[in-house]
mmCIF file of C-alpha atoms and ligand atoms in Angstrom:
data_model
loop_
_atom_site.group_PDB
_atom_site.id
_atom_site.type_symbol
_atom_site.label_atom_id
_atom_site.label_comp_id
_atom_site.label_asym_id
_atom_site.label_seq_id
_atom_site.Cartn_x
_atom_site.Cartn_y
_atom_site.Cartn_z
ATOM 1 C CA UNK A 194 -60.353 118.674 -130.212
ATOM 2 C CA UNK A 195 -57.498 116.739 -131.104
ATOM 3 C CA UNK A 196 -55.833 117.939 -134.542
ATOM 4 C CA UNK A 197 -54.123 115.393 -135.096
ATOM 5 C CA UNK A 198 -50.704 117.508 -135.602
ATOM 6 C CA UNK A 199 -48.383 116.009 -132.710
ATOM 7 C CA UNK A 200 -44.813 115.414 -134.430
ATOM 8 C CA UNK A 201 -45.269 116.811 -137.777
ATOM 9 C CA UNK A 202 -42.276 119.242 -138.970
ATOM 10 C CA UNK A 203 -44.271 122.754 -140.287
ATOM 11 C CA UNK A 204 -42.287 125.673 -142.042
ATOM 12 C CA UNK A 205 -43.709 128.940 -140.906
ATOM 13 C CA UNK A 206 -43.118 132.188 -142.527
ATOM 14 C CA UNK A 207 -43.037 135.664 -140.842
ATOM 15 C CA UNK A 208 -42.842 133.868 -138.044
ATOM 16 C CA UNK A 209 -41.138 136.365 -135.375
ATOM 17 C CA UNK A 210 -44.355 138.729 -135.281
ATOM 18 C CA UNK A 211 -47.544 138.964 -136.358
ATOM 19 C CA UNK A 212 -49.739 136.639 -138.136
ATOM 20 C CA UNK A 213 -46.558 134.361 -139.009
ATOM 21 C CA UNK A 214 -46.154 134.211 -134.832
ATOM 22 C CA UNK A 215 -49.551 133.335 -134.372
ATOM 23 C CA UNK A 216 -50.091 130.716 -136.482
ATOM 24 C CA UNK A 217 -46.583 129.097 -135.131
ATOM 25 C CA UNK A 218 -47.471 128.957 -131.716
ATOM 26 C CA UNK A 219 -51.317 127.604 -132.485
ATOM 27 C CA UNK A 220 -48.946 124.348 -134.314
ATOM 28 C CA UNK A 221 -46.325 124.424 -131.269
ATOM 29 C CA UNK A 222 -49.131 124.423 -129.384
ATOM 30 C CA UNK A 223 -50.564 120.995 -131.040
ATOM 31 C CA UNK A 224 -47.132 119.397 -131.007
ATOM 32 C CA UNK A 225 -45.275 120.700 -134.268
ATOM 33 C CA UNK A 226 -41.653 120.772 -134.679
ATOM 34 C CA UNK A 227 -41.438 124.082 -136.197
ATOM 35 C CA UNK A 228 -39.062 125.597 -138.514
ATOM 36 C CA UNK A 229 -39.539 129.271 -138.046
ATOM 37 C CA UNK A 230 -38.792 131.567 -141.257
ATOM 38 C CA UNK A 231 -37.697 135.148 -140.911
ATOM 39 C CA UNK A 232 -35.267 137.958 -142.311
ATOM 40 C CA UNK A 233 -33.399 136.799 -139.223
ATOM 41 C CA UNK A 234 -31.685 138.257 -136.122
ATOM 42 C CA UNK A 235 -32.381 138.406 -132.515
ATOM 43 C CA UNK A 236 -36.712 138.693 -133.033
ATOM 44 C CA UNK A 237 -36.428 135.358 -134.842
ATOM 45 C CA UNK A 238 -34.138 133.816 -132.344
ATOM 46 C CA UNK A 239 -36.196 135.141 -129.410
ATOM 47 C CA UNK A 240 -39.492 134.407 -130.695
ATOM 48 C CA UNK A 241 -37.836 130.422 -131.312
ATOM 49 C CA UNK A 242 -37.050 130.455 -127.674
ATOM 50 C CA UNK A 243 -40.224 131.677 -126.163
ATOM 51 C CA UNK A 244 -41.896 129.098 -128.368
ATOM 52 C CA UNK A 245 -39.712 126.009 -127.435
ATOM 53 C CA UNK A 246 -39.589 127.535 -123.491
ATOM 54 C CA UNK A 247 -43.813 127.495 -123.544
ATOM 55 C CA UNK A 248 -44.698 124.824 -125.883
ATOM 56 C CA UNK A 249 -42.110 122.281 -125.436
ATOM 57 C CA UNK A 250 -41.180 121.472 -128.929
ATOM 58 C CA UNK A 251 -38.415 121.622 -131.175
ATOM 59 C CA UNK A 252 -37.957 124.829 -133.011
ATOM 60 C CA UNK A 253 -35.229 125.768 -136.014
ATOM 61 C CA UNK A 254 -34.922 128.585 -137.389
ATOM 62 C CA UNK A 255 -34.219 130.133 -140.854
ATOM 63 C CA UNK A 256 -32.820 133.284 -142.048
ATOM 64 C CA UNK A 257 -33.745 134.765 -145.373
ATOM 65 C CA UNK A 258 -35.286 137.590 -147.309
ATOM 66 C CA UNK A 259 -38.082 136.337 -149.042
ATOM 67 C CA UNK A 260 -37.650 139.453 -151.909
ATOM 68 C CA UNK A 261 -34.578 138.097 -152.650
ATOM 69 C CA UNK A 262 -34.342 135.277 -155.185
ATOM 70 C CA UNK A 263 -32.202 132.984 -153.837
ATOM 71 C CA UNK A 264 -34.248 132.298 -150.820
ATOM 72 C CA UNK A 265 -36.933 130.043 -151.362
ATOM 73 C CA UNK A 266 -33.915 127.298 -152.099
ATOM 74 C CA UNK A 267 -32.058 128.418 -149.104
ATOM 75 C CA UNK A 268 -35.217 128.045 -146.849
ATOM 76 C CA UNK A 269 -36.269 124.880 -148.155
ATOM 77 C CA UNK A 270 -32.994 123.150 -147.885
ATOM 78 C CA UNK A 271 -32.173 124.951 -143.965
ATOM 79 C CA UNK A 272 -35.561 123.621 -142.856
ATOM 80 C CA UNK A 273 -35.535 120.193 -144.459
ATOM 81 C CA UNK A 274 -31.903 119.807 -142.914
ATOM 82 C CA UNK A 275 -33.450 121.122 -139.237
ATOM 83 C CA UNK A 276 -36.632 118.541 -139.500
ATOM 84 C CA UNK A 277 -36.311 116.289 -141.837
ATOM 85 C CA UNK A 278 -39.219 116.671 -144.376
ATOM 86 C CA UNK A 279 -41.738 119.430 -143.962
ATOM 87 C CA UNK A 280 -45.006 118.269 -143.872
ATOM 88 C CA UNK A 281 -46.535 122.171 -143.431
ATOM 89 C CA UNK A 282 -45.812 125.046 -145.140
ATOM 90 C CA UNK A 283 -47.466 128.625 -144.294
ATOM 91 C CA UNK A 284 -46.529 130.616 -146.637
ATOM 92 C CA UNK A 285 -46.189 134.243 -145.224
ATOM 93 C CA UNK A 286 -43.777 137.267 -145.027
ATOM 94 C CA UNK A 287 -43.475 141.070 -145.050
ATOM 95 C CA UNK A 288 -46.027 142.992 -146.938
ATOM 96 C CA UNK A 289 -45.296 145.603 -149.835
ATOM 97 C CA UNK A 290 -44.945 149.321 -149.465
ATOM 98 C CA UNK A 291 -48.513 151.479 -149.950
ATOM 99 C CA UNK A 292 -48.489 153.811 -152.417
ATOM 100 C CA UNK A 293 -51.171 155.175 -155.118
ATOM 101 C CA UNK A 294 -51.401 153.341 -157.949
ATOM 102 C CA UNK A 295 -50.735 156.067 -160.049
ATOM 103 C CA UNK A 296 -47.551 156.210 -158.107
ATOM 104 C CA UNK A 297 -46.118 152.324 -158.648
ATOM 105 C CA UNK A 298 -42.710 151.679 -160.109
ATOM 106 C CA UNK A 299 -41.183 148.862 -162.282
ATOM 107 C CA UNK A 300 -38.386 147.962 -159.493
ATOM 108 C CA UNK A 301 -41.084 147.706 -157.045
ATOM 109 C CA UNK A 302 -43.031 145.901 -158.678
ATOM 110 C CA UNK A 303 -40.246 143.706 -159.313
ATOM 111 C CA UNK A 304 -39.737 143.659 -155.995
ATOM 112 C CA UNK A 305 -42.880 142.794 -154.456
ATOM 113 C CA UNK A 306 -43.667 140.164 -157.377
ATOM 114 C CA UNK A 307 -40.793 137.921 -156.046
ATOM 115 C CA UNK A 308 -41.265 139.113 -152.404
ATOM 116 C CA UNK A 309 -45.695 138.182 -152.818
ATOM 117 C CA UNK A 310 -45.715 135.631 -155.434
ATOM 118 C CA UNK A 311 -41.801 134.118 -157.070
ATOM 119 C CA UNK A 312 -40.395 133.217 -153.847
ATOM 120 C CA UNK A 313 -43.673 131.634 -152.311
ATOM 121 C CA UNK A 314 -44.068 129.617 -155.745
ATOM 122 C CA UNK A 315 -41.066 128.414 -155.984
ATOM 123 C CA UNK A 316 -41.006 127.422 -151.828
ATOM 124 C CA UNK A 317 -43.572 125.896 -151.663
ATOM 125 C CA UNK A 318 -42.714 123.660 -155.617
ATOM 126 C CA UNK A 319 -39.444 122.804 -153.928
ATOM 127 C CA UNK A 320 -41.482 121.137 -150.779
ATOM 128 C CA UNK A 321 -44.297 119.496 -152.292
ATOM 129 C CA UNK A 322 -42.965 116.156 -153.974
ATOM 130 C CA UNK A 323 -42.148 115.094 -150.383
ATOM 131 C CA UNK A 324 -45.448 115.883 -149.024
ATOM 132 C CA UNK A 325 -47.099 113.803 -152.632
ATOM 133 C CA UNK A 326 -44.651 111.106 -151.595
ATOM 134 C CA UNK A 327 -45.586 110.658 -148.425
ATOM 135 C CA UNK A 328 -49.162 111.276 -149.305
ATOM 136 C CA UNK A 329 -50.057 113.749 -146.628
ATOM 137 C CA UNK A 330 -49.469 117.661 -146.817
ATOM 138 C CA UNK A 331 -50.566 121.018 -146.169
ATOM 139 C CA UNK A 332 -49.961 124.275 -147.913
ATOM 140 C CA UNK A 333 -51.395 127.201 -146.030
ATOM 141 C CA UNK A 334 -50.881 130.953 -147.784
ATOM 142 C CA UNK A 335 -51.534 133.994 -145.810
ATOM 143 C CA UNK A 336 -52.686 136.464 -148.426
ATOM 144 C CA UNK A 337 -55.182 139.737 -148.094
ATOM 145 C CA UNK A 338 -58.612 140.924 -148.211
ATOM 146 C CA UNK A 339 -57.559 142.742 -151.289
ATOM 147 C CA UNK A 340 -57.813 139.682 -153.437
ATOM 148 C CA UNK A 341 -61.332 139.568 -152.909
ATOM 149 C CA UNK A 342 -61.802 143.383 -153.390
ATOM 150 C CA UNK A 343 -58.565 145.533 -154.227
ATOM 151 C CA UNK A 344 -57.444 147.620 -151.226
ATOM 152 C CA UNK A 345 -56.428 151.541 -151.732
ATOM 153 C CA UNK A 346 -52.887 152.198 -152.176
ATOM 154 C CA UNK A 347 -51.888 148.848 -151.666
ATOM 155 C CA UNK A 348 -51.610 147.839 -155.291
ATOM 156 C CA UNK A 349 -48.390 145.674 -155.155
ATOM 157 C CA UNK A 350 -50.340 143.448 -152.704
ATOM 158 C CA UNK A 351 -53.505 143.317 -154.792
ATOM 159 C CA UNK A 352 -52.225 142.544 -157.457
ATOM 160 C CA UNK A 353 -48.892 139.984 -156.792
ATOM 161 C CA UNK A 354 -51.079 138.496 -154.246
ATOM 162 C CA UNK A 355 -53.587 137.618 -157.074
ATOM 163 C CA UNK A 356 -51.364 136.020 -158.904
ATOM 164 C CA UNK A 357 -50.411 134.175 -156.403
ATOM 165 C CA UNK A 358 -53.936 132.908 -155.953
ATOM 166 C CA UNK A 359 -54.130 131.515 -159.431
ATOM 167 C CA UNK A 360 -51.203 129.764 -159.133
ATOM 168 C CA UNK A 361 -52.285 128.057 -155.762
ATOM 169 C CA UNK A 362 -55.306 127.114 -157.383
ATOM 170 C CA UNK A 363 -53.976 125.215 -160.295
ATOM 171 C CA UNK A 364 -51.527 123.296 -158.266
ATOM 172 C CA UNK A 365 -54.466 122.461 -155.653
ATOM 173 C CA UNK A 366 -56.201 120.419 -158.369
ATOM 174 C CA UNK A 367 -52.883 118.694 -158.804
ATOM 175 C CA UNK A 368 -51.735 117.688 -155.520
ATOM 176 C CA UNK A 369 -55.514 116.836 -153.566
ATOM 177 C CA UNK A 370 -55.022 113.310 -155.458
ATOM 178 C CA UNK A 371 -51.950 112.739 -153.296
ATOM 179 C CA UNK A 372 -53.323 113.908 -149.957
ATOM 180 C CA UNK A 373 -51.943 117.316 -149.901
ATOM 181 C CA UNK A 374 -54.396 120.174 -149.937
ATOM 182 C CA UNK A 375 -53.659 123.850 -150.994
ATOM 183 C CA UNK A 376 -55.597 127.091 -149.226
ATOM 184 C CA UNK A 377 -55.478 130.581 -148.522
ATOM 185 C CA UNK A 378 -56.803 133.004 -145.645
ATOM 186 C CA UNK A 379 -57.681 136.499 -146.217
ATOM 187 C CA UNK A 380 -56.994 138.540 -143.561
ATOM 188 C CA UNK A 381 -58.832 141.824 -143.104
ATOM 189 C CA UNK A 382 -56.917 143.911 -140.694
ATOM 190 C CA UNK A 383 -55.369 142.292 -137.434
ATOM 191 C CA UNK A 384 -53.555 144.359 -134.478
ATOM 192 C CA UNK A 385 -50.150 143.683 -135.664
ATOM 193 C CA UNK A 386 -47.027 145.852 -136.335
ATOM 194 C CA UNK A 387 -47.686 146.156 -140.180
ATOM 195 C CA UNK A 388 -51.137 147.600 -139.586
ATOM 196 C CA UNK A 389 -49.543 149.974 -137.195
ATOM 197 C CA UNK A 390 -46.985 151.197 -139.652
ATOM 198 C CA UNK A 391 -50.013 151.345 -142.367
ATOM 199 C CA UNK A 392 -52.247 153.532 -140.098
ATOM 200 C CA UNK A 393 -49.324 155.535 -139.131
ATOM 201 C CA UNK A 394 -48.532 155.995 -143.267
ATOM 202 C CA UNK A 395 -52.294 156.873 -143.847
ATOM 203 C CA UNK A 396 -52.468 159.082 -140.677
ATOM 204 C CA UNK A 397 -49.090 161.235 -141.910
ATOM 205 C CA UNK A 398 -50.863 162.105 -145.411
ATOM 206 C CA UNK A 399 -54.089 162.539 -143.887
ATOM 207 C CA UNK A 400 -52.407 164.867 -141.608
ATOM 208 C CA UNK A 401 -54.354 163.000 -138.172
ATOM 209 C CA UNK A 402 -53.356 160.222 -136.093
ATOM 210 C CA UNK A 403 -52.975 156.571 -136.182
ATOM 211 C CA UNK A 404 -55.269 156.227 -133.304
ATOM 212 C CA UNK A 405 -57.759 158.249 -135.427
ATOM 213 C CA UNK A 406 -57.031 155.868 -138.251
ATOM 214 C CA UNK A 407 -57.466 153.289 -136.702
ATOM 215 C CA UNK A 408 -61.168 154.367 -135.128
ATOM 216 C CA UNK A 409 -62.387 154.878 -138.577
ATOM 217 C CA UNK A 410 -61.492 151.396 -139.742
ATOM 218 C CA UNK A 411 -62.407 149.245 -136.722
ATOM 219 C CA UNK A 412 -66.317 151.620 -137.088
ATOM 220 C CA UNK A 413 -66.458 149.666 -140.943
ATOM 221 C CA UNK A 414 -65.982 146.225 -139.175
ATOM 222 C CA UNK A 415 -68.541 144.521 -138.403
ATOM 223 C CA UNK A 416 -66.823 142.849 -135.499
ATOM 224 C CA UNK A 417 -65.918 146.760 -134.199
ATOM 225 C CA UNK A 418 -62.673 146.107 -133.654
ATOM 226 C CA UNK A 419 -59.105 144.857 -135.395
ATOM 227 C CA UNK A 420 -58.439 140.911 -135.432
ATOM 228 C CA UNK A 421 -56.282 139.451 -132.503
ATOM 229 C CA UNK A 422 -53.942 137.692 -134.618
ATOM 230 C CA UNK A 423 -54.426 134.613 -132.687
ATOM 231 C CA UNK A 424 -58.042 134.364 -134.370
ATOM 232 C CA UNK A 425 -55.936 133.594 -137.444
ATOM 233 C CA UNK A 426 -53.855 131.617 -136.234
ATOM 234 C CA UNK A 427 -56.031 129.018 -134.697
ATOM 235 C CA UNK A 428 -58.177 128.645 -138.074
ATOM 236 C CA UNK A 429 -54.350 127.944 -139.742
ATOM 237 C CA UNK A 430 -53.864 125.303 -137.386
ATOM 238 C CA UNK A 431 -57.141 124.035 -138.180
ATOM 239 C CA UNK A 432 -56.713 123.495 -142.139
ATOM 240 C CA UNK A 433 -53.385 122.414 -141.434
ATOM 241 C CA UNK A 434 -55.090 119.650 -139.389
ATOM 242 C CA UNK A 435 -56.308 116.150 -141.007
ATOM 243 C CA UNK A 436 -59.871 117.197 -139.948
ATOM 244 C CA UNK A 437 -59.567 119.740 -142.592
ATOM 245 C CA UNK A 438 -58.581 116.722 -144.991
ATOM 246 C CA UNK A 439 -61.631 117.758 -147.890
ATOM 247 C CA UNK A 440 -61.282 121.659 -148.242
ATOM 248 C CA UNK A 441 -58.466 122.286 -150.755
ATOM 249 C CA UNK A 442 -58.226 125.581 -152.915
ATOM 250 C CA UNK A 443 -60.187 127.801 -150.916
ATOM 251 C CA UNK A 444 -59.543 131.488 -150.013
ATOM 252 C CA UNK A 445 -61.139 132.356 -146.914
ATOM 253 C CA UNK A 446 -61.739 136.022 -145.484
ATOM 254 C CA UNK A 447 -61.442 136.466 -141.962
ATOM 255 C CA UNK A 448 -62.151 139.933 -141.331
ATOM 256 C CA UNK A 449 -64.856 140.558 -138.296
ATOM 257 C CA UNK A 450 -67.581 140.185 -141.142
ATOM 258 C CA UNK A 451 -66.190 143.148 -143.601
ATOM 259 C CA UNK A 452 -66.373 141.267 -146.520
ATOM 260 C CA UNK A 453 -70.024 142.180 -147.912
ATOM 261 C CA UNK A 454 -70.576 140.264 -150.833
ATOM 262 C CA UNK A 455 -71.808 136.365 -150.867
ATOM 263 C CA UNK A 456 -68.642 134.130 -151.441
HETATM 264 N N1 LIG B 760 -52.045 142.134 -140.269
HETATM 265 C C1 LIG B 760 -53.032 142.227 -141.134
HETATM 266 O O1 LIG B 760 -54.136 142.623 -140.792
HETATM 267 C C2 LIG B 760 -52.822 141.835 -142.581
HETATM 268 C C3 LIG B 760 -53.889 142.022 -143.477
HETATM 269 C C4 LIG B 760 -53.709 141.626 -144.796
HETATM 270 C C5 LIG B 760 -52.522 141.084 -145.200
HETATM 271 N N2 LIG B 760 -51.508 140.934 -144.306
HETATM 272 C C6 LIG B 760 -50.260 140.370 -144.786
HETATM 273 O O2 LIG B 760 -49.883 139.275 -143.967
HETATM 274 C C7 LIG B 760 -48.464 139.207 -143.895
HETATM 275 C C8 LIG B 760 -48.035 139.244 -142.435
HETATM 276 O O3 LIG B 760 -48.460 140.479 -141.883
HETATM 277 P P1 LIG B 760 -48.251 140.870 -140.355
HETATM 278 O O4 LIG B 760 -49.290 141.884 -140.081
HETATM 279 O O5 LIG B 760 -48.150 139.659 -139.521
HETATM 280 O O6 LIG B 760 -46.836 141.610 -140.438
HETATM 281 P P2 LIG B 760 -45.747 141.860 -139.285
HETATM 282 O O7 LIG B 760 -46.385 141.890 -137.943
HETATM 283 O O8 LIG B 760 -44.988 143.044 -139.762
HETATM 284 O O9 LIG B 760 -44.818 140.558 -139.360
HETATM 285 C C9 LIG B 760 -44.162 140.274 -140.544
HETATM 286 C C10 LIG B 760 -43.288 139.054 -140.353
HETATM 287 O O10 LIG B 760 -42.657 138.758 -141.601
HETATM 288 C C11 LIG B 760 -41.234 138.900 -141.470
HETATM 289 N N3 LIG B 760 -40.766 139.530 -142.707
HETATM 290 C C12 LIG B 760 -40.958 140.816 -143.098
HETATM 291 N N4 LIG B 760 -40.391 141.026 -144.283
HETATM 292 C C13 LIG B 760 -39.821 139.853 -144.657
HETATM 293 C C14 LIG B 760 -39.075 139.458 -145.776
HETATM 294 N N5 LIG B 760 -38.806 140.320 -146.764
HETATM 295 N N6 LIG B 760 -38.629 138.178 -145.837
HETATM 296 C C15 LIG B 760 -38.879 137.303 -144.839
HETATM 297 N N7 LIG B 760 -39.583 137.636 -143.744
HETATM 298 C C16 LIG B 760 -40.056 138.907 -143.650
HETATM 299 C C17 LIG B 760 -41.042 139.764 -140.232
HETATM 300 O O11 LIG B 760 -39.789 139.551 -139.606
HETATM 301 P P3 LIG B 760 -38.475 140.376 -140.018
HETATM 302 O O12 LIG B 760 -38.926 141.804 -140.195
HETATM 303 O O13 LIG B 760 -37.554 140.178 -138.883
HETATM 304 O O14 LIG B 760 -37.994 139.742 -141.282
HETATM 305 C C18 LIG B 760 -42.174 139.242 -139.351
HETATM 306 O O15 LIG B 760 -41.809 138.006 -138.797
HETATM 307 C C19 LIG B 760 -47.941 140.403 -144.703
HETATM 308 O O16 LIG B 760 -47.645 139.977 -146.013
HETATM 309 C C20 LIG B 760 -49.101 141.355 -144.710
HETATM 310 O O17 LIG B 760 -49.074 142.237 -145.803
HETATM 311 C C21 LIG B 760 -51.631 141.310 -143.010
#
């Protein structure tokens, strides 16, 4: 199947591991020129070179800290200077400490408001009057489960992410006019580093092992196992696509079936 993607400049987030690395190579892989977002150093520039060395295209990269408020500008400008106007934007970084949520604090939650909600706002306002000019754009957010039902201990996420939500909502019924749609994917939990350093935080208090952690989580999925972030990946590259031209302001689980409830 032919997306239809070959030659269009994408901004990835969190785009040295992970999800973010996933869903860059599935657009490499249909003929993106990629502009790959990270905090920067040799991952970034490594996982830009294994991406142009297999795929072929041309890759940029961008160094920033997306908790830090003056980044969304700095990324926007870096990556429109690398490829000319971005066309795609997944939205995507780190994720937020867990703790109880008896146990939050202000600066955190400072923190992980501009880290989870600010800085992806404001990114993805500074790139959108190109994409309603030109009448053609995507805007792709990789959120969590735990806007659909909260997640223990990660209450920073639940909650920034859910604003988040509301805001890509509203600006979905602004932009679908112009050809630009607006969507979310819920992940559920995917074999990636972050996961690993969350089972390894639950295992410590539980006083068990990650492996053991892990076990007990993949048992609740219905799929019986954690997500190979390349499932994810491929669906991105799918609403990125034109095919996906009539489904705007959606938030879609993908989660081997854990989600219980009808949408
Ligand atoms: N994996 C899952 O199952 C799952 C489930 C639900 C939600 N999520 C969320 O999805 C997002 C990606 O998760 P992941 O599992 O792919 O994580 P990951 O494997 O740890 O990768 C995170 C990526 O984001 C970059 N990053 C981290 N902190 C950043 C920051 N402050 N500013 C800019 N870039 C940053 C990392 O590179 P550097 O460290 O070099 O900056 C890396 O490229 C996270 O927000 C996570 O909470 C993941």
């Amino acid at each position: 199947m032919d997306l239809g993607l070959n030659g269009r400049g994408a901004l990835v987030g969190g785009a040295s591991a992970g999800l973010g690395r996933a869903c860059a190579e599935r657009l490499a892989a249909e003929g993106c020129r990629l502009a790959l977002w990270s905090r920067g150093g040799e991952a970034l520039e490594r996982a830009a070179e294994e991406i142009r060395r297999a795929y072929s295209v041309e890759v940029a990269t961008v160094a920033g800290d997306a908790a830090d408020p003056a980044t969304a500008a700095l990324v926007a400008a870096t990556a429109e200077k690398a490829l000319g106007e971005i066309e795609i934007v997944v939205l995507n970084a780190g994720g937020p400490p867990a703790v109880e949520a008896a146990k939050t604090d202000p600066k955190e939650w400072q923190r992980s408001f501009q880290l989870l909600a600010i800085t992806p706002i404001e990114l993805a306002t500074l790139l959108l009057p190109a994409m309603r000019r030109r009448r053609w754009g995507r805007v792709v957010s990789i959120m969590s489960s735990g806007i659909r039902q909260p997640i223990p201990e990660l209450s920073y996420s639940n909650a920034c992410r859910s604003a988040l939500a509301a805001w890509l909502k509203t600006i979905s019924l602004e932009v679908m006019a112009d050809g630009v749609t607006v969507n979310g994917v819920l992940p559920g939990r995917f074999d990636t580093a972050r996961v690993a350093s969350l089972d390894q935080t639950r295992a410590d208090r539980a006083g068990t092992t990650a492996g053991e952690v892990r076990a007990q989580f993949e048992s609740a999925i219905p799929a019986g196992r954690y997500g190979d972030p390349d499932e994810l990946g491929a669906y991105v590259a799918w609403l990125c696509s034109d095919l996906a031209r009539y489904q705007t302001g959606t938030f879609v689980p993908i989660d081997g079936g854990s989600f219980r409830a009808l949408p």
